[in-house]
XYZ file of C-alpha atoms in Angstrom:
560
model
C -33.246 54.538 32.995
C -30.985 51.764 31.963
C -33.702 49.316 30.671
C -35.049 52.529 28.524
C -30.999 52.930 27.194
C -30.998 49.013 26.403
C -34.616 49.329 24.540
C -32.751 52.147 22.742
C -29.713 50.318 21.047
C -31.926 47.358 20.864
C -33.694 49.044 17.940
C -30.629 50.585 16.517
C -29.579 47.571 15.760
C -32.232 46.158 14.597
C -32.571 49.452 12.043
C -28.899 48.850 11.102
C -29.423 44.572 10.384
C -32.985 45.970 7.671
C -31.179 48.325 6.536
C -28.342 45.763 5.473
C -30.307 43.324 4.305
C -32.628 46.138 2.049
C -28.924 47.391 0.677
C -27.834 43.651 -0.287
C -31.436 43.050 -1.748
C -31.619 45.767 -4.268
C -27.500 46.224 -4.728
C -26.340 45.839 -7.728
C -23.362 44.593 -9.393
C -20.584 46.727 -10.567
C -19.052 45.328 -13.692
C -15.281 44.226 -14.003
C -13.097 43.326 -16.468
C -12.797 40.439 -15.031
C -16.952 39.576 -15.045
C -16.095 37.518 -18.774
C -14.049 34.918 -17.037
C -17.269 33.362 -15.342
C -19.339 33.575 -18.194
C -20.970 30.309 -19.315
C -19.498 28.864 -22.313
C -21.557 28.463 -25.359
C -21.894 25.235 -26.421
C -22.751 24.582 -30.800
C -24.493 20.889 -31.024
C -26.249 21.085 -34.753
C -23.280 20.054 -36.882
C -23.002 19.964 -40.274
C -21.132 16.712 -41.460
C -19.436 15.355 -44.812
C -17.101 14.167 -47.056
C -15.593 15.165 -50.216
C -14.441 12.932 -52.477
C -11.530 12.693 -55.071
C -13.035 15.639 -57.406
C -14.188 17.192 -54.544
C -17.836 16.702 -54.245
C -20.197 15.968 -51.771
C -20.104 12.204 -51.216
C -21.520 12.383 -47.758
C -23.894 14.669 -46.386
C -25.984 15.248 -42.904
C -26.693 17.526 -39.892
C -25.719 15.980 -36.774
C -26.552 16.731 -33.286
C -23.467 16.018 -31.363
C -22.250 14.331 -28.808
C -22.254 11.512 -31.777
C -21.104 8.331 -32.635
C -19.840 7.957 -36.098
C -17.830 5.548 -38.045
C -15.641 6.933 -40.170
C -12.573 5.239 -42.461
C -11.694 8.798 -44.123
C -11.334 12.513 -43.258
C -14.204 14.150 -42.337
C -15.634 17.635 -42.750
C -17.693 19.983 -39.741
C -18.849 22.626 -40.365
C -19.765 24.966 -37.942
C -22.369 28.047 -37.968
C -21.049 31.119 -35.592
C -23.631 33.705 -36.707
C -25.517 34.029 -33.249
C -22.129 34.302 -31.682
C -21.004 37.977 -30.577
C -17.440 39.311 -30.043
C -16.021 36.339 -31.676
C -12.822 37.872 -32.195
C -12.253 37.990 -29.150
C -13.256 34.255 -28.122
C -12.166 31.118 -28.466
C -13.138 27.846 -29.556
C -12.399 24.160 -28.013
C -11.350 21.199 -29.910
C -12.190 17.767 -27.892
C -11.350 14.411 -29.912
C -9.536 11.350 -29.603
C -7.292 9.618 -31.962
C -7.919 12.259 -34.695
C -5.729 15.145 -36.513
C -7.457 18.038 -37.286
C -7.430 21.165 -39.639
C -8.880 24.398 -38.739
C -10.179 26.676 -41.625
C -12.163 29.907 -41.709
C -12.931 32.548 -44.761
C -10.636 29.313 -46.778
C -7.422 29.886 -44.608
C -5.598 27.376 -42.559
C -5.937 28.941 -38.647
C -4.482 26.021 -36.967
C -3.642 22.349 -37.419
C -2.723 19.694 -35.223
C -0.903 16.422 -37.395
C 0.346 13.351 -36.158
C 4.540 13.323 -36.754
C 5.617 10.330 -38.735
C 8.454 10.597 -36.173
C 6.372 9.522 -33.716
C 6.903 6.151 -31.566
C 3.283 5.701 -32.410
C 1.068 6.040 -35.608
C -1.909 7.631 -33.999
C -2.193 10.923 -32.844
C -2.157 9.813 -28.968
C -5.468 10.147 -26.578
C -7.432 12.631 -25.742
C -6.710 15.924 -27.603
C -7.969 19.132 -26.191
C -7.065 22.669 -27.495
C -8.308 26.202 -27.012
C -7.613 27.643 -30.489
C -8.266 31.708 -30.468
C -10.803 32.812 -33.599
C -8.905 35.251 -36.033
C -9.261 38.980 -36.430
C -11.519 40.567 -39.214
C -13.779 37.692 -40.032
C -15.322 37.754 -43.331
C -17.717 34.679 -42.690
C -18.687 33.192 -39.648
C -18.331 29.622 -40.514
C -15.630 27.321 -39.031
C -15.275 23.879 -40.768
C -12.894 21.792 -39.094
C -11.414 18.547 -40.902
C -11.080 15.904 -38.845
C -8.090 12.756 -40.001
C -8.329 9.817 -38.162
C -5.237 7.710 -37.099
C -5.929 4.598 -36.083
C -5.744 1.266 -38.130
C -8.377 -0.784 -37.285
C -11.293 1.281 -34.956
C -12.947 3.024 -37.026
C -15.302 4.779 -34.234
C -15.096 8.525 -33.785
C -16.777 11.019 -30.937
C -18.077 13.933 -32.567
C -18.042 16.235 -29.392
C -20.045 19.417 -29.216
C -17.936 22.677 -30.240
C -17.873 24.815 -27.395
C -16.946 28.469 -27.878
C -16.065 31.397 -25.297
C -13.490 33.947 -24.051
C -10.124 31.684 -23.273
C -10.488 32.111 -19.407
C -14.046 30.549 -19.678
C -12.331 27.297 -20.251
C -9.965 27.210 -17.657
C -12.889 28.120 -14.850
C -15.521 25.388 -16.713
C -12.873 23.140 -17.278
C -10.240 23.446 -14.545
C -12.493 24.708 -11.373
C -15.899 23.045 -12.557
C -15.721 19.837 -14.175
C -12.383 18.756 -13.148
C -11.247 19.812 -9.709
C -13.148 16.972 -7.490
C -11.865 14.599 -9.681
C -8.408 15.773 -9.825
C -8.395 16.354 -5.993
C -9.141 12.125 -5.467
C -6.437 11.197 -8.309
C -3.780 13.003 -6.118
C -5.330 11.184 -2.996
C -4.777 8.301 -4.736
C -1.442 9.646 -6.176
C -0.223 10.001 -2.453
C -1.829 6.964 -1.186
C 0.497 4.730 -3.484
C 3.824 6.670 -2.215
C 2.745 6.450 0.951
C 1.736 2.764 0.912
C 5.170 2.331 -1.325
C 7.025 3.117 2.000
C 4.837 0.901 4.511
C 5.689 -1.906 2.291
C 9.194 -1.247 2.715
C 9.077 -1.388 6.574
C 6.478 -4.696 6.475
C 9.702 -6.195 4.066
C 11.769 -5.331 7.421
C 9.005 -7.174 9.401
C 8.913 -10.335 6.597
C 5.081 -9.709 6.645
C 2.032 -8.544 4.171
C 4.909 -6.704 1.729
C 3.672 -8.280 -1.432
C 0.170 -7.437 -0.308
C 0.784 -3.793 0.259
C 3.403 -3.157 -3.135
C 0.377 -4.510 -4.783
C -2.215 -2.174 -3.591
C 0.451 0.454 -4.056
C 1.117 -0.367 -7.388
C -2.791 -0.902 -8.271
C -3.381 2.637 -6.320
C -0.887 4.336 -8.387
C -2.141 2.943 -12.044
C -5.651 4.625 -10.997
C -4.013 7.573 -10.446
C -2.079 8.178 -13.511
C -4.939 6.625 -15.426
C -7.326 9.413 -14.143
C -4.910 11.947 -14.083
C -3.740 11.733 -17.803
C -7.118 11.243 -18.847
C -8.639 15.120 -18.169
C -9.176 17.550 -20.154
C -7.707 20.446 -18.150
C -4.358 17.749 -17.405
C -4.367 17.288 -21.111
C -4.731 21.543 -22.197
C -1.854 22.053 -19.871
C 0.350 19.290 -20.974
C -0.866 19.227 -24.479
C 2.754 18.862 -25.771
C 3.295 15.605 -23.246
C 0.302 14.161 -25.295
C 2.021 11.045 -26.580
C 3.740 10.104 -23.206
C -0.056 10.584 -22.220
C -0.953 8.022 -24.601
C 1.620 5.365 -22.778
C 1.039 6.494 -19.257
C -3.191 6.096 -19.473
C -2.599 2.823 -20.876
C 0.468 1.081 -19.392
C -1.350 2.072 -16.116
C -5.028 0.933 -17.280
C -3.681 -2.325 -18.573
C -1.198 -3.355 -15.434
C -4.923 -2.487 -13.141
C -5.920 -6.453 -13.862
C -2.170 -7.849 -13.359
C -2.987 -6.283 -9.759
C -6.052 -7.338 -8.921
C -5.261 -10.584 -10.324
C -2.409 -10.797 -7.383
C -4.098 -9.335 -4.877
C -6.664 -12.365 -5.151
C -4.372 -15.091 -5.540
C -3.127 -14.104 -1.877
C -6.389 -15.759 -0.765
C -6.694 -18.599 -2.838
C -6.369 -22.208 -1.722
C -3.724 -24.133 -3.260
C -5.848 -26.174 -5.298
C -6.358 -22.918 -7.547
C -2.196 -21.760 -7.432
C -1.684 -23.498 -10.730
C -4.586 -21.920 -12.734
C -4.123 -18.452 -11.050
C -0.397 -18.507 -11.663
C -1.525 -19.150 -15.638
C -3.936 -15.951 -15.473
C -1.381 -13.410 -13.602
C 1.229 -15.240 -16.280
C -1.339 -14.921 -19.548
C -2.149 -10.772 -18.281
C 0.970 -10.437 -17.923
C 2.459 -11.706 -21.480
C -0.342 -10.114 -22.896
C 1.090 -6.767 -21.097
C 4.255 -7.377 -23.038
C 3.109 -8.335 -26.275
C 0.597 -5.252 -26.390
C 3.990 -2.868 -25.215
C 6.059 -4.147 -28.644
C 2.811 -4.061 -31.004
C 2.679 -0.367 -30.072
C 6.259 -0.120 -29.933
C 6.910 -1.582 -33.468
C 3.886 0.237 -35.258
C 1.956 -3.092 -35.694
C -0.974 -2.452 -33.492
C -1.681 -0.084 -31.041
C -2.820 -0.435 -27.867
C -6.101 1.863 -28.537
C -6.646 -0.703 -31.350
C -5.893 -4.045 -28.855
C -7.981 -2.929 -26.320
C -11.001 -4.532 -26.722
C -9.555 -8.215 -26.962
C -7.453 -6.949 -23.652
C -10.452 -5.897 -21.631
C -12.612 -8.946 -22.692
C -9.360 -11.216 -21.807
C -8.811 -9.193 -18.503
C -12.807 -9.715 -17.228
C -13.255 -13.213 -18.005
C -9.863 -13.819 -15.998
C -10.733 -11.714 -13.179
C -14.088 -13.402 -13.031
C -13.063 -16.810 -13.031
C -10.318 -15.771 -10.377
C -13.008 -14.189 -8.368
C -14.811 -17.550 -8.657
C -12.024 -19.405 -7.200
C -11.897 -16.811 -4.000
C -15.891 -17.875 -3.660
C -14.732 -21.472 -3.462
C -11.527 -21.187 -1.244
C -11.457 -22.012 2.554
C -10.127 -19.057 4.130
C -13.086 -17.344 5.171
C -11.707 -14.062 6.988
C -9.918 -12.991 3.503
C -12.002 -14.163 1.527
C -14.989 -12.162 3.062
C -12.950 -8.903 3.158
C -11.427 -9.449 -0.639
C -14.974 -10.300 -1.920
C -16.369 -7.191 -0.358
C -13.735 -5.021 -1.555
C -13.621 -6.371 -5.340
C -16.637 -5.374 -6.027
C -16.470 -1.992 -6.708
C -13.370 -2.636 -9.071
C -14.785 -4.865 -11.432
C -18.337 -2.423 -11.586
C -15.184 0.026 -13.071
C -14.274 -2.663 -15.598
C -18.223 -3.378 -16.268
C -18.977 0.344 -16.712
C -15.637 1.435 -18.500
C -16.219 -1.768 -20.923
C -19.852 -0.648 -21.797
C -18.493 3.216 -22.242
C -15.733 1.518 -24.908
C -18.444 -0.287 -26.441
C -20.706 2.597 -27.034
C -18.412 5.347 -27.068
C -15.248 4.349 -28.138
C -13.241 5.427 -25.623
C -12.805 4.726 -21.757
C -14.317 7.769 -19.910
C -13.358 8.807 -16.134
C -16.231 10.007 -14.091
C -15.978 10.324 -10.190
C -18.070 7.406 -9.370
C -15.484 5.422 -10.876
C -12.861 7.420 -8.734
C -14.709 7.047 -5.937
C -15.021 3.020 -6.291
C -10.934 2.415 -7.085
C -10.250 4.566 -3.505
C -13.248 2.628 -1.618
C -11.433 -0.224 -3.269
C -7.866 0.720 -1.806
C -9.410 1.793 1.299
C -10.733 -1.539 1.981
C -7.949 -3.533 0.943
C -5.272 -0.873 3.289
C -8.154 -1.667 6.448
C -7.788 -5.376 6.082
C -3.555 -5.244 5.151
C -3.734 -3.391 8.714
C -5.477 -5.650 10.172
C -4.032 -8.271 9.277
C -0.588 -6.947 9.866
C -1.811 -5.648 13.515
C -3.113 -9.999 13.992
C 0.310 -11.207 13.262
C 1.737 -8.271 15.277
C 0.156 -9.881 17.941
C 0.901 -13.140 17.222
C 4.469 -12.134 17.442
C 4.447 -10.644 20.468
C 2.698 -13.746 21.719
C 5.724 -15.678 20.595
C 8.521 -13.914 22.100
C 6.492 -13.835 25.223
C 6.034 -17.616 24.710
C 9.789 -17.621 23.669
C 10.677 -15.825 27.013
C 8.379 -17.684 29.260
C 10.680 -20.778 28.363
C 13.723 -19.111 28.439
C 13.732 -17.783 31.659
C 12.717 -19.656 35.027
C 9.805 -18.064 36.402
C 11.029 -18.548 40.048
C 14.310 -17.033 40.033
C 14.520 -14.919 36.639
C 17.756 -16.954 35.707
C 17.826 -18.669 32.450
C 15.878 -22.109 31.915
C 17.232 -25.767 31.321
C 15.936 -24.989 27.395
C 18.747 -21.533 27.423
C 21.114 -23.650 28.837
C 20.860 -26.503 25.809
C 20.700 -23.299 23.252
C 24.180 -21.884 24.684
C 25.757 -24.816 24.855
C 24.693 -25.490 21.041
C 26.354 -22.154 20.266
C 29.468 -22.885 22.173
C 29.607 -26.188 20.185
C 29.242 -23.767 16.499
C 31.587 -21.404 17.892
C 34.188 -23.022 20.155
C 35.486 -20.677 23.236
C 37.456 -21.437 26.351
C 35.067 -21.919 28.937
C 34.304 -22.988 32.585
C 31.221 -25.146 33.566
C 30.268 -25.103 37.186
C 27.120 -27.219 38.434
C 25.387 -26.340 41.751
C 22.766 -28.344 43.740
C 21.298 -27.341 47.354
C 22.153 -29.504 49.971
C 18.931 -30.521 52.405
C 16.372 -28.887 50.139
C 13.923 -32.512 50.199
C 14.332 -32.075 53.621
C 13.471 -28.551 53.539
C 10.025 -29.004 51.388
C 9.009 -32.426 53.707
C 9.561 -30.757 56.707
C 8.662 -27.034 56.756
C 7.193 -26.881 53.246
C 7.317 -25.760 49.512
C 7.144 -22.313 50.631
C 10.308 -22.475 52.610
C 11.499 -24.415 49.960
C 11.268 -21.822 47.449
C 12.783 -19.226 49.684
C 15.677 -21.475 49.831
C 15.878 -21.664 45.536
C 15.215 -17.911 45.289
C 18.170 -16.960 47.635
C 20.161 -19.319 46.746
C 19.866 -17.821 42.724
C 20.580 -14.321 44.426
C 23.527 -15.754 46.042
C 25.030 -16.991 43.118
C 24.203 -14.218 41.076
C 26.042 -11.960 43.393
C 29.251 -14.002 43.716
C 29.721 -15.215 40.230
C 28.573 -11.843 38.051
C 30.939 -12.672 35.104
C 28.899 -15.514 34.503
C 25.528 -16.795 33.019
C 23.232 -19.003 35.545
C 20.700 -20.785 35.033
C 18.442 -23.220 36.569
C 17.920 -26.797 35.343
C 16.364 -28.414 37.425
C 14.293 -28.250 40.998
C 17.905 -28.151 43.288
C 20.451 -27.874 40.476
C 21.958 -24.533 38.924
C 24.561 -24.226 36.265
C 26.575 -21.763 35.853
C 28.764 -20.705 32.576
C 32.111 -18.870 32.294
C 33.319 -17.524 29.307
C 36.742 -18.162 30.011
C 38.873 -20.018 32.382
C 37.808 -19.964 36.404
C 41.122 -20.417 38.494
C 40.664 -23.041 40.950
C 41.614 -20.145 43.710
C 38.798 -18.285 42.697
C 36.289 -21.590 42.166
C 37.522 -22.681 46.095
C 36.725 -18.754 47.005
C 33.089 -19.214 45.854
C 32.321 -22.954 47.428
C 34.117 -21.507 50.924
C 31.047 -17.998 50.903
C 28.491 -19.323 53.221
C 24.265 -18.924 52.211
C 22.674 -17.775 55.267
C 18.716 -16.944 54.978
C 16.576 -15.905 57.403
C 14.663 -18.314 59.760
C 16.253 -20.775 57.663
C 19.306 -21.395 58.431
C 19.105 -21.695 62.031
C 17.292 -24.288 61.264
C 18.624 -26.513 58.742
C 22.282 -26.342 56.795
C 22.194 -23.988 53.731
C 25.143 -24.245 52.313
C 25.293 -25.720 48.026
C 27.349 -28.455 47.020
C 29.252 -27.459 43.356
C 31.595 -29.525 40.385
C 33.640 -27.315 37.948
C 35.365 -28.767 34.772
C 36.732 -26.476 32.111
C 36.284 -27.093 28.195
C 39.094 -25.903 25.974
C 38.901 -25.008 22.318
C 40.126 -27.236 20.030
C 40.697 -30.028 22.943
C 40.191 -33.932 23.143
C 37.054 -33.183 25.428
C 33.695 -32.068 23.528
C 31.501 -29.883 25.755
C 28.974 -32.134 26.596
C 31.556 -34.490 28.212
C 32.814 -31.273 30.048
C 28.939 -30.487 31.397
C 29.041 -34.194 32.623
C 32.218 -34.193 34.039
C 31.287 -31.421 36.449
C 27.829 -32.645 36.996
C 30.178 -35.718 38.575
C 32.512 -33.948 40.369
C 29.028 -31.485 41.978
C 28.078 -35.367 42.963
C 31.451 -36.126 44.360
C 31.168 -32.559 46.512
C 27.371 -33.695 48.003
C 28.881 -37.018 49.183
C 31.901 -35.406 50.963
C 29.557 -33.068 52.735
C 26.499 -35.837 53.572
C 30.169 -37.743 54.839
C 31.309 -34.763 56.624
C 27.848 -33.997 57.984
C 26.840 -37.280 58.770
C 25.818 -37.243 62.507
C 24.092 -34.169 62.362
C 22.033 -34.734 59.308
C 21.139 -38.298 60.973
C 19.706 -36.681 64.056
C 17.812 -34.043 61.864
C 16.373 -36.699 59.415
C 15.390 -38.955 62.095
């Protein structure tokens, strides 16, 4: 009964997932309002391009199949045929140039124009323009013509970009959610990447290691992303009135990108190549300047520079990359050869996109090879901050090996020499008291080094316990010394020589007892601390003979 129930539901469902998949197959799609936004825009290449001259004829005539190249010294004319396009009241069309003013006519009225100020701090009309200009109501005749101005001095190349036409919304989708979203996602990376390496270089300064290393992959991190970021269309539709702090931004970052690398590779050059690498880091860098007050002043701009500035920049960079090839330090120079590549492809490919088109593009290759870059350069700054970590911590265990004795834990002979230097820097009142074991020879003849060693280790303990205002330290295979900051009373020294040492199947054996000579060093007296340390090291001396005198007989018979 139950296996017939299970059969049962078992082709239910199966009748429930057909029927599903039939109703998805043949459903189909309600219309929204909201359906437009997704449409594809439309996209008008054949172009129809001249000039007019002083009494307004023709002087230049041609159809042109954008994207195209042209070189132009003069305002332009496009004209552009809309007949096949529907609802174009309702649309919109995009304007994509560089460097150019533009008029905007249709049935011979003005329906938008974008001018260069003569306000401005520049004379061109910035970088990349891009606006979404709405057609006008009750359109006689369906042709655009669009007059393009250019504004630079001395390039003369122009983009003629295809005009691209659809309901406003279209763009921002295309645009925004298409073409520019992976891209913009990696400049942010980037974008954080240089705050957050900004900061680690702050705590290596704290460290006194790989700071200059790090600010400059922050820095060089930080010019890629502003570079990219000011350099999109959809960045450049939504900050369209920011256009000429734009302009600065994409180039003071794109032009400091060499200064960086350039410093980032003279961290691994010998010292044979300082001098010339200084010179190149110097020459990008006045060159920097100089190209800052041209466009500053009007003169020349840094659109119309850049070509000498790239072709400066590469042949620099090369020769610098030359001079990592022929240094010694192999580790670096491995990782920074390695990681260098993929920035100068960028300056290889962005050089041969000037050339051809005019104008440096951004595509996510390029993207992707300045954070591989950064990435590489961040895994080796790590690594090599995590080697001299270690190194470090190999010191100051090095450091505390020799400052402590590894017998007793007390301070070493080389502590002692660096306290009394300090004492001699910074004069205090002070007691020196120096200790030596009485019969210890005897002790490591007779019964051996391991007894021996009991009688050091319990004699440290001893001391430690009676003298706890003090610092004690061990200089030597019998002898202690033992440091009060202030002055011991002689009540309280005779207190200490009177405690007896008693170990453990030691004693009975053999006297335990420690033999001491105390001298006390005043500030600002006629005795100098070293004289003091001697003085008790006699009077310890003095002690040992009274008790060898005292203990004559007995140690005699032992001896013997």
């Amino acid at each position: 009964m139950q296996q017939k129930i299970k059969k049962i539901l078992n082709g239910i469902y199966i009748f429930f997932i057909i029927l599903f998949i039939v109703t998805i197959a043949f459903l189909k799609p309600i219309k929204s309002p909201n359906s437009k936004d997704f449409e594809n825009l439309e996209q008008i290449s054949e172009l129809s391009v001249y000039t007019i001259g002083e009494n307004n004829e023709y002087s230049f005539s041609a159809i042109t199949s954008a994207p195209a190249n042209m070189y132009i010294q003069e305002p332009i004319f496009v004209d552009v045929d809309l007949s096949k396009i529907d609802d174009l009241e309702n649309k919109s069309f995009a304007i994509d140039s560089s460097y150019m003013d533009f008029i905007c006519y249709m049935d011979n009225n003005i329906i938008y124009e974008q001018t260069s100020s003569k306000n401005n701090i520049i004379y061109s009309s910035g970088s990349i323009s891009y606006y979404i200009i709405n057609f006008p109501k009750d359109i006689k005749d369906k042709k655009l013509t669009i007059k393009f101005i250019p504004t630079t001095k001395y390039n003369e190349k122009f983009t003629l970009n295809k005009i691209t036409i659809g309901y406003r919304s279209n763009f921002i989708v295309a645009q925004l959610l298409e073409k520019d979203f992976v891209n913009i996602i990696v400049s942010f990376i980037l974008l954080v990447l240089a705050i957050v390496l900004f900061f680690i270089s702050i705590i290596f300064v704290y460290f006194g290691t790989q700071a200059k290393r790090i600010i400059n992959i922050s820095i060089l991190s930080l010019c890629f992303s502003i570079f990219s970021l000011v350099s999109y269309k959809s960045t450049n539709y939504i900050f369209s009135q920011y256009r000429i702090l734009f302009y600065f931004l994409k180039f003071l970052s794109l032009l400091y990108i060499p200064i960086s690398v350039l410093k980032l590779m003279d961290n691994v050059i010998d010292d044979r190549f300082k001098k010339f690498s200084f010179s190149f880091i110097f020459t990008s860098s006045v060159s920097y300047i100089i190209q800052i007050l041209l466009t500053y002043f009007k003169i020349v701009e840094f659109k119309d520079s850049l070509l000498f500035s790239s072709i400066l920049s590469f042949i620099l960079m090369i020769i610098q990359v030359v001079f990592v090839i022929l240094s010694k330090k192999s580790e670096e120079k491995k990782q920074l050869i390695i990681s260098i590549l993929p920035i100068l492809s960028i300056f290889i490919i962005s050089f041969i996109t000037y050339i051809s088109l005019g104008q440096f593009e951004i595509h996510f290759l390029l993207l992707l090879s300045a954070l591989v870059f950064i990435g590489v350069q961040i895994y080796y700054g790590i690594k090599a901050y995590k080697n001299i970590m270690n190194n470090n911590e190999q010191t100051k265990m090095y450091k505390s090996l020799i400052s402590y004795d590894t017998l007793t834990l007390l301070g070493s002979r080389r502590s002692f020499e660096e306290l009394i230097k300090k004492i001699k820097d910074n004069p205090i009142d002070t007691t020196i008291i120096v200790a030596d074991l009485n019969n210890l020879k005897w002790i490591n003849d007779k019964m051996g080094h391991a007894y021996g060693d009991i009688f050091i280790k319990e004699a440290s303990i001893f001391l430690r316990d009676n003298m706890k205002d003090s610092k004690i330290y061990r200089i030597g295979g019998d002898e202690f010394v033992i440091i009060f900051d202030y002055i011991l009373s002689d009540d309280d020294f005779e207190n200490i020589k009177n405690k007896k040492l008693t170990i453990k199947n030691l004693s009975d054996k053999i006297d335990t007892s420690i033999s001491f000579g105390k001298c006390t060093y005043l500030k600002g007296g006629s005795i100098d601390i070293d004289e003091v340390f001697r003085i008790a090291d006699y009077n310890m001396y003095q002690d040992k003979k009274l008790y060898k005198e005292k203990n004559y007989y007995t140690n005699k018979a032992l001896f013997e």
